[in-house]
Short mmCIF file of C-alpha atoms in Angstrom, two decimals:
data_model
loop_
_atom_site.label_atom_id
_atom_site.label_comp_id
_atom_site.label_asym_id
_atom_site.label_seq_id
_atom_site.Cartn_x
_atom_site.Cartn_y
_atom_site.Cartn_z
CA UNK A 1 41.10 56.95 -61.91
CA UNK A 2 37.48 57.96 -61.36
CA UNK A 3 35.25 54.94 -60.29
CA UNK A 4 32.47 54.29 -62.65
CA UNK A 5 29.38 54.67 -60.46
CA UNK A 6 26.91 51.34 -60.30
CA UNK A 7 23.98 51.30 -62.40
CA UNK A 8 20.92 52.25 -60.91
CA UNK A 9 18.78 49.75 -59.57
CA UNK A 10 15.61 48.80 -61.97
CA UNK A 11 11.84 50.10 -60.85
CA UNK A 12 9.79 47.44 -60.25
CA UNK A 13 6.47 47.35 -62.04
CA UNK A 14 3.67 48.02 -59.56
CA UNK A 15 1.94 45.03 -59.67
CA UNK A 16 5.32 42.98 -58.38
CA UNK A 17 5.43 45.68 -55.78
CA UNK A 18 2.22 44.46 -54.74
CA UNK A 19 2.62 41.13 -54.97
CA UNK A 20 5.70 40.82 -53.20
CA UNK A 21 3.99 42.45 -50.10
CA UNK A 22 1.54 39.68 -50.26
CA UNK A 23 2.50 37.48 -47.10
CA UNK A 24 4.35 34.19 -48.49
CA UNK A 25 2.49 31.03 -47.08
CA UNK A 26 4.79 27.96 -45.58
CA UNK A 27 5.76 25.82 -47.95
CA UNK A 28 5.23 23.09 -45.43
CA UNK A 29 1.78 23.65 -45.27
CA UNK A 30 1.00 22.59 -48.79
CA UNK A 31 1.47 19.46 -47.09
CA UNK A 32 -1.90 18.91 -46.78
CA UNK A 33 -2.83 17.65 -49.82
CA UNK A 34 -1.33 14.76 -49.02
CA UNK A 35 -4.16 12.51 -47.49
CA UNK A 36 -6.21 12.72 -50.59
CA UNK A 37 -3.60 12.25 -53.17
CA UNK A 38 -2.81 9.06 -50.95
CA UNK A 39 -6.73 8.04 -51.07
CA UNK A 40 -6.85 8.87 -54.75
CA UNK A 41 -3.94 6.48 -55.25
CA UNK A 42 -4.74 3.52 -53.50
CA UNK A 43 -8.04 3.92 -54.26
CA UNK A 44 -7.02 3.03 -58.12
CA UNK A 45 -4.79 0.20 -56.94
CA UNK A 46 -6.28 -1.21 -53.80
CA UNK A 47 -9.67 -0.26 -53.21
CA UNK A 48 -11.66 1.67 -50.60
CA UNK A 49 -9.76 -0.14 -47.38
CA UNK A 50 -6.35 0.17 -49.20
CA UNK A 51 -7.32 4.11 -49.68
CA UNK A 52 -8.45 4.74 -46.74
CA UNK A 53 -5.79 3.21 -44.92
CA UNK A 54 -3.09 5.16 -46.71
CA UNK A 55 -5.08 8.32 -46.27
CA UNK A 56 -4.78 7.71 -42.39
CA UNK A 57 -1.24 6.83 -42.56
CA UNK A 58 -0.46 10.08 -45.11
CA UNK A 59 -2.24 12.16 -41.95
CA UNK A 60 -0.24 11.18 -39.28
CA UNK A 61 2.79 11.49 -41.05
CA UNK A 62 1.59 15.48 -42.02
CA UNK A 63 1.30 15.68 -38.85
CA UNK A 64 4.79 14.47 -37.74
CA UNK A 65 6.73 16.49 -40.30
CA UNK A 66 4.99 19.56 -40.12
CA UNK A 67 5.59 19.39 -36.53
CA UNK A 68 9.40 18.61 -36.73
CA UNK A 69 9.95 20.89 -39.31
CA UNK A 70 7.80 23.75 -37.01
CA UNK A 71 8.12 22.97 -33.69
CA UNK A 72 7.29 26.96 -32.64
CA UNK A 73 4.24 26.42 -33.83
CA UNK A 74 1.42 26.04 -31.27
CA UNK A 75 -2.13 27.21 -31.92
CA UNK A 76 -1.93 25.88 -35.38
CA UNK A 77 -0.47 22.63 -34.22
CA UNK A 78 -3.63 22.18 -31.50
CA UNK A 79 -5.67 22.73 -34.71
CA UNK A 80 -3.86 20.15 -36.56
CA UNK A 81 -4.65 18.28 -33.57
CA UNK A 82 -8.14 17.64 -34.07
CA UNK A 83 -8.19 17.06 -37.94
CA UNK A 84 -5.82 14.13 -36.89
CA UNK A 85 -8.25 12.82 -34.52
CA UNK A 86 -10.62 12.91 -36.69
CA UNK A 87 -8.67 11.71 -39.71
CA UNK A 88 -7.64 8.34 -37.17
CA UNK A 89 -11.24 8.14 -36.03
CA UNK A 90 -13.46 8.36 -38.86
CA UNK A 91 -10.76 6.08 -40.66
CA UNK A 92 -11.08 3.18 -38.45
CA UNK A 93 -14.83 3.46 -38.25
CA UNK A 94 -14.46 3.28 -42.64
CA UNK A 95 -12.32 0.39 -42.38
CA UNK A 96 -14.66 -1.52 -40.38
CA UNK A 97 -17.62 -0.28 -42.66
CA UNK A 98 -15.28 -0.72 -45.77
CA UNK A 99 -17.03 2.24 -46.59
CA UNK A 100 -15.39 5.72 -48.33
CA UNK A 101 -18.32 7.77 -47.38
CA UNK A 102 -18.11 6.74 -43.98
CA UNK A 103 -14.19 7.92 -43.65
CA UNK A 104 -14.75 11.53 -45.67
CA UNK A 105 -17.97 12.23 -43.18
CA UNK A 106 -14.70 13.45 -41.10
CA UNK A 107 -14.54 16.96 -43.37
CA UNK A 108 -17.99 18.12 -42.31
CA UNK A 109 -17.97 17.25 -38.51
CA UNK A 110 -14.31 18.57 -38.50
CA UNK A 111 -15.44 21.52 -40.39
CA UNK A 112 -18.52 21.95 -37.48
CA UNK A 113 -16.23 21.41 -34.45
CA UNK A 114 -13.37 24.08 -36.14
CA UNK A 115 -15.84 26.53 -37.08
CA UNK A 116 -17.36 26.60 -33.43
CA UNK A 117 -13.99 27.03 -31.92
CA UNK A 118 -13.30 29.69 -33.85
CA UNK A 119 -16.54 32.00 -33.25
CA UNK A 120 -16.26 30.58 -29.25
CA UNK A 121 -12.83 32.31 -29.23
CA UNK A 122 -14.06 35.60 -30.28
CA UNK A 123 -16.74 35.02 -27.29
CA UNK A 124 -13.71 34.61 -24.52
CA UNK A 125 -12.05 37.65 -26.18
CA UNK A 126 -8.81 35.38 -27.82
CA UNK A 127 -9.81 35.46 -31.64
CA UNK A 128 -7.52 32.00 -32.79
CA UNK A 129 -6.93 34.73 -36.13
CA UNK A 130 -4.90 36.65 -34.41
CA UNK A 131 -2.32 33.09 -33.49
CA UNK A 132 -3.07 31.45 -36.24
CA UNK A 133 -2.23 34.32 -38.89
CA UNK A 134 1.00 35.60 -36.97
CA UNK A 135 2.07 32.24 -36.50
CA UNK A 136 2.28 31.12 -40.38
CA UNK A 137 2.93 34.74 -41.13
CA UNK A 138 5.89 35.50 -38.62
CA UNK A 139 6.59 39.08 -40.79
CA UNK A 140 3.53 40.11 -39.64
CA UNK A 141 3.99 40.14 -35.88
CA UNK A 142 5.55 43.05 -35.79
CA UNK A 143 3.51 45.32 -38.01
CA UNK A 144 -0.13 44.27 -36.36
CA UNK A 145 -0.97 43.70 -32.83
CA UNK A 146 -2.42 40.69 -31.73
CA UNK A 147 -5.50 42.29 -29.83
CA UNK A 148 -5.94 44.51 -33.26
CA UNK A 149 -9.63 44.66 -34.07
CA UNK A 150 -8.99 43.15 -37.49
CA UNK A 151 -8.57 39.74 -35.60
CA UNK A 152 -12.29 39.27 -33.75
CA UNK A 153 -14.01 40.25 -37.77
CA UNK A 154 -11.65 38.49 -39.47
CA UNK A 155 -12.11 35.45 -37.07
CA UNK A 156 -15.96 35.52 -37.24
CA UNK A 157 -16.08 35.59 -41.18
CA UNK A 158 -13.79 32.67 -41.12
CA UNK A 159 -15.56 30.71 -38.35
CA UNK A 160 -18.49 30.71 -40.09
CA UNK A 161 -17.35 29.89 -43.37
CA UNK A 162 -15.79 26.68 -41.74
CA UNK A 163 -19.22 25.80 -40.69
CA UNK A 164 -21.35 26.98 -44.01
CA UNK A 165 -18.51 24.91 -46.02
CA UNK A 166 -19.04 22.19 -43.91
CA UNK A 167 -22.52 22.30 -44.22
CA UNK A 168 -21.87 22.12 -48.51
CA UNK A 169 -19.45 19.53 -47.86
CA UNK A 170 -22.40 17.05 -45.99
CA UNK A 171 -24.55 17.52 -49.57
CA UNK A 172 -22.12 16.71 -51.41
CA UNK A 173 -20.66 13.94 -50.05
CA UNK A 174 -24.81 12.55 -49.92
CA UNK A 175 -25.09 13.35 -53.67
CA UNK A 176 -21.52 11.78 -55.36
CA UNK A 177 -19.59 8.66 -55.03
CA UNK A 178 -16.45 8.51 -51.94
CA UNK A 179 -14.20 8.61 -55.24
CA UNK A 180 -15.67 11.47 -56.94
CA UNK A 181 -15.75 13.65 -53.37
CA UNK A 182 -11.98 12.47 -52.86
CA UNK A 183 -11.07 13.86 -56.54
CA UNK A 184 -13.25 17.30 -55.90
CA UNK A 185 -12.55 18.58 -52.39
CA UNK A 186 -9.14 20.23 -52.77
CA UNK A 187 -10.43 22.65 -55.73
CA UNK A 188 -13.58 22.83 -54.13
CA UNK A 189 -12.11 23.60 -50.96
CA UNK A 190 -9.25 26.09 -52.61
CA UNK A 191 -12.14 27.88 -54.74
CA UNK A 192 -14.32 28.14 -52.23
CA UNK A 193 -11.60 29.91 -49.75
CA UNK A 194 -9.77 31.70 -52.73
CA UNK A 195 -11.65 34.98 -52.48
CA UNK A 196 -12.23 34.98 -48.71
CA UNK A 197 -8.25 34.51 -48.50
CA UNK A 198 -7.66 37.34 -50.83
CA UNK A 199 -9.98 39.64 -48.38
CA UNK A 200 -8.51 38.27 -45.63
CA UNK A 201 -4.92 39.93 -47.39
CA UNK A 202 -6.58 43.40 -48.51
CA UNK A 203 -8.44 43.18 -44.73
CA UNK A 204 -5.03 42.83 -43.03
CA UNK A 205 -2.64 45.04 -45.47
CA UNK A 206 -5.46 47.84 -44.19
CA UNK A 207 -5.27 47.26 -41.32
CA UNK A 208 -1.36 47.65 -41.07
CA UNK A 209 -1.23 51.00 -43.10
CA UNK A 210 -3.74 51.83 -40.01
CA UNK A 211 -1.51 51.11 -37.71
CA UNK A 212 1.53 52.39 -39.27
CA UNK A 213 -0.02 55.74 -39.81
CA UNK A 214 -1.07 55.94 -35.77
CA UNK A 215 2.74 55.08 -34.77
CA UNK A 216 3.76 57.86 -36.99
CA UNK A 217 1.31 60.21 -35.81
CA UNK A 218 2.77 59.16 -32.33
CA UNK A 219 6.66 59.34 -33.04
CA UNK A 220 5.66 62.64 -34.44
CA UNK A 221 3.57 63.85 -31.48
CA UNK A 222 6.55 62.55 -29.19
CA UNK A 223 9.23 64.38 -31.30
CA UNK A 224 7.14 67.46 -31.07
CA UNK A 225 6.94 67.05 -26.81
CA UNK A 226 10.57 66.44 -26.68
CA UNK A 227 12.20 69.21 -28.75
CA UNK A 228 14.28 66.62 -30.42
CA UNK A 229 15.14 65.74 -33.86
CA UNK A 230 17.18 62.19 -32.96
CA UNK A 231 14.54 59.53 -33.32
CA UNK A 232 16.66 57.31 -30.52
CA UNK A 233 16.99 60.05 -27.95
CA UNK A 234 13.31 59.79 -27.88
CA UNK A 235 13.12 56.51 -27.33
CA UNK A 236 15.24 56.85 -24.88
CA UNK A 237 13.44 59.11 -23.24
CA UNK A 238 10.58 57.45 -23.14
CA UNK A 239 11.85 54.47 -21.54
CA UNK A 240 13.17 56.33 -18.53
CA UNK A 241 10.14 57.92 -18.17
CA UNK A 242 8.50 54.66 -17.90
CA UNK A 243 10.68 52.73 -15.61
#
C-alpha cells in the first residue's frame, strides 16, 4: 500500500517571519521591575521608609537570582553591579533622610556613571555593545563579530541616551512627588528606549545580512580557487593551509 505523503507544511505570513527573527530577550531580565513594584507597594502600606526599604531588599534579591539563574553572564552582571551599589547606597542615605526623593536621585547619577562607561569603552576600543548584546542574545554570537563596526555606533547612541535620559530623569524627579516618579519611570523609561531598541534590531539585522553576504562572497571565492564543489573539502583545505 502506497503511503499517503504528509501535508505540506503551512507558509508563514511575512510579518511572523519577521518577527520571529527578532532576537527573544531573557525572560529573567524582566526582573527588573521589581524594585519599583516593591516601592509602589509598601509605599501604600508602610510609607516612604517601609518603600524604600523593600525597594533595596527587591534589588539585591534581582541581583541574586538573575545571577544564579545566569551565572555565564559577565559584562552584564558588572553592570548590574553598580545599579546595586547604587540601589544600597542611595537607599540608606533615604532611610536616614526618610526621604523618597532622596533614594530615586540613584536613577540619574546611575544613569551619568553608565552612560560614561559606555562612550569611555568605545574610547579604549572595547564597545560594552558588543558583550552586552551577545551576552543576552547568545543566537547572535555567531552571526556578528564582536569587533563588527555596528558595536562602537551602536554603543555611542546608547551611551548617550543613558546620559540625556538621565539628565530628563533629574527634572522630573525636581518637578513630581517620590510617589508619582516611582509610578512613571518604567513607561517612561520603556517609551523612551522603545524606538531606540527597535533601531538597535533593524541596526543589527543589517548588519548581519552584511556579514552573511561577505562570507558568501568568500566561500564562493574559495570554491572558485579550489576547483571544488564539496563545501567541507574546502574547509578542509583551508585549515591545512593554515596550520
Amino acid at each position: 500500500m502506497q503511503r499517503t505523503p504528509p501535508p505540506p507544511d503551512p507558509e508563514l505570513p511575512t510579518w511572523l517571519k519577521k518577527a520571529d527573527g527578532i532576537p527573544q530577550v531573557d525572560p529573567i531580565a524582566v526582573l527588573g521591575v521589581a524594585p519599583t513594584l516593591a516601592y509602589l507597594i509598601f509605599n501604600a502600606v508602610g510609607g516612604v521608609r517601609a518603600a524604600i526599604a523593600a525597594a533595596v531588599i527587591a534589588g539585591v534579591i534581582v541581583y541574586i537570582v538573575q545571577r544564579r539563574l545566569r551565572p555565564q553572564i559577565t559584562v552584564v552582571r558588572w553592570l548590574m553591579v553598580f545599579s546595586v551599589a547604587f540601589n544600597v547606597g542611595f537607599g540608606v542615605w533615604g532611610l536616614i533622610e526618610g526621604d523618597g526623593k532622596v533614594y530615586w536621585a540613584r536613577d540619574f547619577i546611575d544613569n551619568f556613571v553608565l552612560g560614561g562607561i559606555f562612550l569611555i569603552t568605545v574610547l579604549i576600543g572595547r564597545p560594552v555593545v558588543s558583550a552586552v548584546v551577545r551576552e543576552t542574545f547568545p543566537a547572535l554570537r555567531d552571526q556578528l563579530p564582536a569587533d563588527h563596526r555596528v558595536w562602537t555606533r551602536l554603543t555611542i547612541v546608547w551611551g548617550l541616551y543613558i546620559a540625556l535620559a538621565g539628565v530628563l530623569r533629574w527634572w522630573i524627579l525636581d518637578q513630581v512627588s517620590a510617589e508619582t516618579y516611582a509610578l512613571i519611570r518604567l513607561p517612561l523609561g520603556w517609551g523612551m528606549g522603545l524606538v531606540l531598541m527597535l533601531w538597535t534590531f533593524s541596526d543589527i539585522s543589517r548588519a548581519i545580512r552584511e556579514v552573511a553576504l561577505q562570507r558568501g562572497r568568500s566561500d564562493s571565492d574559495l570554491n572558485s580557487d579550489t576547483g571544488s564543489d564539496d563545501p567541507g573539502e574546502v574547509v578542509a583545505d583551508a585549515e591545512v593551509a593554515e596550520r
